[in-house]
mmCIF file with all atom_site columns, C-alpha atoms in Angstrom:
data_model
loop_
_atom_site.group_PDB
_atom_site.id
_atom_site.type_symbol
_atom_site.label_atom_id
_atom_site.label_alt_id
_atom_site.label_comp_id
_atom_site.label_asym_id
_atom_site.label_entity_id
_atom_site.label_seq_id
_atom_site.pdbx_PDB_ins_code
_atom_site.Cartn_x
_atom_site.Cartn_y
_atom_site.Cartn_z
_atom_site.occupancy
_atom_site.B_iso_or_equiv
_atom_site.pdbx_formal_charge
_atom_site.auth_seq_id
_atom_site.auth_comp_id
_atom_site.auth_asym_id
_atom_site.auth_atom_id
_atom_site.pdbx_PDB_model_num
ATOM 1   C CA . MET A 1 1   ? 21.296  -24.606 -12.236 1.00 84.00 ? 4   MET A CA 1
ATOM 2   C CA . ILE A 1 2   ? 21.552  -22.249 -8.592  1.00 91.00 ? 5   ILE A CA 1
ATOM 3   C CA . LEU A 1 3   ? 24.359  -23.578 -6.429  1.00 93.00 ? 6   LEU A CA 1
ATOM 4   C CA . GLN A 1 4   ? 23.637  -23.751 -2.580  1.00 92.00 ? 7   GLN A CA 1
ATOM 5   C CA . GLU A 1 5   ? 26.813  -21.501 -2.449  1.00 93.00 ? 8   GLU A CA 1
ATOM 6   C CA . ASP A 1 6   ? 25.064  -18.942 -5.074  1.00 94.00 ? 9   ASP A CA 1
ATOM 7   C CA . ILE A 1 7   ? 21.828  -18.024 -2.230  1.00 95.00 ? 10  ILE A CA 1
ATOM 8   C CA . LEU A 1 8   ? 24.342  -18.286 0.282   1.00 95.00 ? 11  LEU A CA 1
ATOM 9   C CA . HIS A 1 9   ? 25.954  -15.254 -1.349  1.00 96.00 ? 12  HIS A CA 1
ATOM 10  C CA . ILE A 1 10  ? 22.522  -13.517 -2.378  1.00 94.00 ? 13  ILE A CA 1
ATOM 11  C CA . ALA A 1 11  ? 21.852  -13.939 1.433   1.00 95.00 ? 14  ALA A CA 1
ATOM 12  C CA . ARG A 1 12  ? 24.872  -12.340 2.633   1.00 95.00 ? 15  ARG A CA 1
ATOM 13  C CA . LEU A 1 13  ? 24.494  -9.272  -0.070  1.00 96.00 ? 16  LEU A CA 1
ATOM 14  C CA . ALA A 1 14  ? 20.725  -9.277  1.919   1.00 96.00 ? 17  ALA A CA 1
ATOM 15  C CA . ARG A 1 15  ? 21.901  -9.733  5.403   1.00 95.00 ? 18  ARG A CA 1
ATOM 16  C CA . ILE A 1 16  ? 19.990  -12.520 5.758   1.00 95.00 ? 19  ILE A CA 1
ATOM 17  C CA . ALA A 1 17  ? 21.450  -15.256 7.892   1.00 95.00 ? 20  ALA A CA 1
ATOM 18  C CA . LEU A 1 18  ? 20.835  -19.027 6.731   1.00 94.00 ? 21  LEU A CA 1
ATOM 19  C CA . SER A 1 19  ? 20.940  -22.198 8.371   1.00 94.00 ? 22  SER A CA 1
ATOM 20  C CA . PRO A 1 20  ? 22.207  -24.549 5.485   1.00 92.00 ? 23  PRO A CA 1
ATOM 21  C CA . GLY A 1 21  ? 18.727  -26.143 5.483   1.00 94.00 ? 24  GLY A CA 1
ATOM 22  C CA . GLU A 1 22  ? 16.928  -23.157 4.686   1.00 95.00 ? 25  GLU A CA 1
ATOM 23  C CA . ALA A 1 23  ? 19.655  -21.976 1.784   1.00 95.00 ? 26  ALA A CA 1
ATOM 24  C CA . GLU A 1 24  ? 18.902  -25.763 0.228   1.00 95.00 ? 27  GLU A CA 1
ATOM 25  C CA . ARG A 1 25  ? 15.224  -24.842 0.633   1.00 96.00 ? 28  ARG A CA 1
ATOM 26  C CA . TYR A 1 26  ? 16.080  -21.652 -0.961  1.00 96.00 ? 29  TYR A CA 1
ATOM 27  C CA . ARG A 1 27  ? 18.289  -22.912 -3.668  1.00 96.00 ? 30  ARG A CA 1
ATOM 28  C CA . ARG A 1 28  ? 15.222  -25.416 -4.652  1.00 96.00 ? 31  ARG A CA 1
ATOM 29  C CA . GLU A 1 29  ? 12.886  -22.620 -4.811  1.00 96.00 ? 32  GLU A CA 1
ATOM 30  C CA . LEU A 1 30  ? 14.142  -20.395 -6.838  1.00 95.00 ? 33  LEU A CA 1
ATOM 31  C CA . ALA A 1 31  ? 14.666  -22.901 -9.525  1.00 96.00 ? 34  ALA A CA 1
ATOM 32  C CA . LYS A 1 32  ? 11.424  -23.597 -9.571  1.00 97.00 ? 35  LYS A CA 1
ATOM 33  C CA . VAL A 1 33  ? 10.490  -20.107 -9.967  1.00 96.00 ? 36  VAL A CA 1
ATOM 34  C CA . LEU A 1 34  ? 13.548  -19.800 -13.094 1.00 95.00 ? 37  LEU A CA 1
ATOM 35  C CA . GLU A 1 35  ? 11.931  -22.627 -14.514 1.00 96.00 ? 38  GLU A CA 1
ATOM 36  C CA . PHE A 1 36  ? 8.915   -21.550 -14.352 1.00 97.00 ? 39  PHE A CA 1
ATOM 37  C CA . VAL A 1 37  ? 10.647  -18.560 -16.308 1.00 96.00 ? 40  VAL A CA 1
ATOM 38  C CA . ALA A 1 38  ? 11.823  -20.563 -19.009 1.00 96.00 ? 41  ALA A CA 1
ATOM 39  C CA . VAL A 1 39  ? 8.732   -21.941 -19.344 1.00 96.00 ? 42  VAL A CA 1
ATOM 40  C CA . LEU A 1 40  ? 7.264   -18.351 -19.680 1.00 94.00 ? 43  LEU A CA 1
ATOM 41  C CA . GLU A 1 41  ? 9.576   -17.261 -22.098 1.00 94.00 ? 44  GLU A CA 1
ATOM 42  C CA . LYS A 1 42  ? 8.912   -19.619 -24.748 1.00 95.00 ? 45  LYS A CA 1
ATOM 43  C CA . ALA A 1 43  ? 5.361   -19.430 -24.892 1.00 94.00 ? 46  ALA A CA 1
ATOM 44  C CA . ASP A 1 44  ? 4.031   -17.442 -28.624 1.00 93.00 ? 47  ASP A CA 1
ATOM 45  C CA . THR A 1 45  ? 2.662   -13.862 -27.595 1.00 90.00 ? 48  THR A CA 1
ATOM 46  C CA . THR A 1 46  ? 2.818   -13.021 -31.440 1.00 90.00 ? 49  THR A CA 1
ATOM 47  C CA . ALA A 1 47  ? -0.793  -12.419 -31.623 1.00 91.00 ? 50  ALA A CA 1
ATOM 48  C CA . ALA A 1 48  ? -1.561  -10.967 -28.087 1.00 87.00 ? 51  ALA A CA 1
ATOM 49  C CA . GLU A 1 49  ? -1.499  -7.112  -27.815 1.00 84.00 ? 52  GLU A CA 1
ATOM 50  C CA . PRO A 1 50  ? 0.985   -5.219  -25.782 1.00 82.00 ? 53  PRO A CA 1
ATOM 51  C CA . LEU A 1 51  ? -0.411  -4.280  -22.156 1.00 78.00 ? 54  LEU A CA 1
ATOM 52  C CA . THR A 1 52  ? 0.615   -0.551  -20.696 1.00 77.00 ? 55  THR A CA 1
ATOM 53  C CA . GLY A 1 53  ? -1.379  -1.044  -17.852 1.00 73.00 ? 56  GLY A CA 1
ATOM 54  C CA . GLY A 1 54  ? -3.848  -0.128  -15.786 1.00 73.00 ? 57  GLY A CA 1
ATOM 55  C CA . THR A 1 55  ? -7.588  -0.353  -17.104 1.00 73.00 ? 58  THR A CA 1
ATOM 56  C CA . GLY A 1 56  ? -7.767  2.612   -18.666 1.00 72.00 ? 59  GLY A CA 1
ATOM 57  C CA . ILE A 1 57  ? -10.184 4.355   -16.285 1.00 74.00 ? 60  ILE A CA 1
ATOM 58  C CA . GLU A 1 58  ? -8.819  8.008   -15.120 1.00 78.00 ? 61  GLU A CA 1
ATOM 59  C CA . ASN A 1 59  ? -10.289 9.650   -12.219 1.00 78.00 ? 62  ASN A CA 1
ATOM 60  C CA . ALA A 1 60  ? -13.413 7.030   -11.676 1.00 71.00 ? 63  ALA A CA 1
ATOM 61  C CA . LEU A 1 61  ? -14.233 9.077   -8.501  1.00 79.00 ? 64  LEU A CA 1
ATOM 62  C CA . ARG A 1 62  ? -17.738 10.462  -7.089  1.00 76.00 ? 65  ARG A CA 1
ATOM 63  C CA . ASP A 1 63  ? -18.763 14.418  -6.942  1.00 77.00 ? 66  ASP A CA 1
ATOM 64  C CA . ASP A 1 64  ? -17.615 16.274  -3.493  1.00 73.00 ? 67  ASP A CA 1
ATOM 65  C CA . SER A 1 65  ? -20.255 17.860  -2.670  1.00 71.00 ? 68  SER A CA 1
ATOM 66  C CA . PRO A 1 66  ? -20.697 18.775  1.258   1.00 63.00 ? 69  PRO A CA 1
ATOM 67  C CA . GLY A 1 67  ? -24.228 16.285  1.940   1.00 63.00 ? 70  GLY A CA 1
ATOM 68  C CA . GLY A 1 68  ? -26.043 19.492  3.618   1.00 58.00 ? 71  GLY A CA 1
ATOM 69  C CA . ALA A 1 69  ? -23.577 20.581  6.429   1.00 55.00 ? 72  ALA A CA 1
ATOM 70  C CA . VAL A 1 70  ? -23.273 24.157  7.248   1.00 56.00 ? 73  VAL A CA 1
ATOM 71  C CA . LEU A 1 71  ? -19.259 25.254  6.473   1.00 57.00 ? 74  LEU A CA 1
ATOM 72  C CA . GLY A 1 72  ? -17.458 25.489  9.404   1.00 58.00 ? 75  GLY A CA 1
ATOM 73  C CA . ARG A 1 73  ? -19.534 24.266  11.856  1.00 56.00 ? 76  ARG A CA 1
ATOM 74  C CA . PHE A 1 74  ? -21.298 21.096  13.215  1.00 52.00 ? 77  PHE A CA 1
ATOM 75  C CA . PRO A 1 75  ? -24.420 19.132  11.346  1.00 60.00 ? 78  PRO A CA 1
ATOM 76  C CA . GLY A 1 76  ? -25.646 19.341  14.443  1.00 64.00 ? 79  GLY A CA 1
ATOM 77  C CA . PRO A 1 77  ? -26.772 21.398  17.604  1.00 67.00 ? 80  PRO A CA 1
ATOM 78  C CA . GLY A 1 78  ? -27.245 18.136  19.686  1.00 76.00 ? 81  GLY A CA 1
ATOM 79  C CA . LEU A 1 79  ? -23.398 17.788  19.095  1.00 78.00 ? 82  LEU A CA 1
ATOM 80  C CA . VAL A 1 80  ? -22.778 21.128  20.149  1.00 79.00 ? 83  VAL A CA 1
ATOM 81  C CA . GLN A 1 81  ? -24.661 21.639  23.143  1.00 80.00 ? 84  GLN A CA 1
ATOM 82  C CA . SER A 1 82  ? -23.356 18.188  24.614  1.00 83.00 ? 85  SER A CA 1
ATOM 83  C CA . ALA A 1 83  ? -19.909 19.297  24.624  1.00 84.00 ? 86  ALA A CA 1
ATOM 84  C CA . PRO A 1 84  ? -18.680 20.470  28.108  1.00 89.00 ? 87  PRO A CA 1
ATOM 85  C CA . ALA A 1 85  ? -18.174 23.573  26.369  1.00 90.00 ? 88  ALA A CA 1
ATOM 86  C CA . HIS A 1 86  ? -19.234 25.724  23.687  1.00 86.00 ? 89  HIS A CA 1
ATOM 87  C CA . ARG A 1 87  ? -19.898 29.107  22.219  1.00 87.00 ? 90  ARG A CA 1
ATOM 88  C CA . ASP A 1 88  ? -21.158 30.640  18.964  1.00 87.00 ? 91  ASP A CA 1
ATOM 89  C CA . GLY A 1 89  ? -22.455 27.208  17.922  1.00 80.00 ? 92  GLY A CA 1
ATOM 90  C CA . TYR A 1 90  ? -18.712 25.730  18.449  1.00 84.00 ? 93  TYR A CA 1
ATOM 91  C CA . VAL A 1 91  ? -16.861 23.689  20.573  1.00 85.00 ? 94  VAL A CA 1
ATOM 92  C CA . ALA A 1 92  ? -14.955 25.478  23.147  1.00 89.00 ? 95  ALA A CA 1
ATOM 93  C CA . VAL A 1 93  ? -11.153 24.257  23.891  1.00 90.00 ? 96  VAL A CA 1
ATOM 94  C CA . LYS A 1 94  ? -8.442  25.499  25.325  1.00 88.00 ? 97  LYS A CA 1
ATOM 95  C CA . ALA A 1 95  ? -5.841  27.503  22.904  1.00 86.00 ? 98  ALA A CA 1
ATOM 96  C CA . VAL A 1 96  ? -3.037  25.333  22.096  1.00 87.00 ? 99  VAL A CA 1
ATOM 97  C CA . PHE A 1 97  ? -0.908  28.399  20.650  1.00 87.00 ? 100 PHE A CA 1
ATOM 98  C CA . ASP A 1 98  ? 0.102   31.471  22.781  1.00 82.00 ? 101 ASP A CA 1
ATOM 99  C CA . ARG A 1 99  ? -1.012  34.499  20.789  1.00 77.00 ? 102 ARG A CA 1
ATOM 100 C CA . THR A 1 100 ? 2.356   35.833  21.642  1.00 72.00 ? 103 THR A CA 1
#
């Protein structure tokens, strides 16, 4: 059985302030969880295959393709032309780094 003092001790370790009402509520909830774990421990699992995790599906990804885009250029002249400044098919922006 879980005592309220156990809950308060756990709360102190976790540096959580609990009111007496909250501590009692958590004591009841934790007791229910532990009762459920006890039921699970009694379950017959001898016929069950052990699980190692996951579904066994690995790298279920689509092929990476550029989709017709020209490397290093925007997909259409309309986008570049709509920019405030452009040069040689690229959007021109102010320098971010000094060239010194």
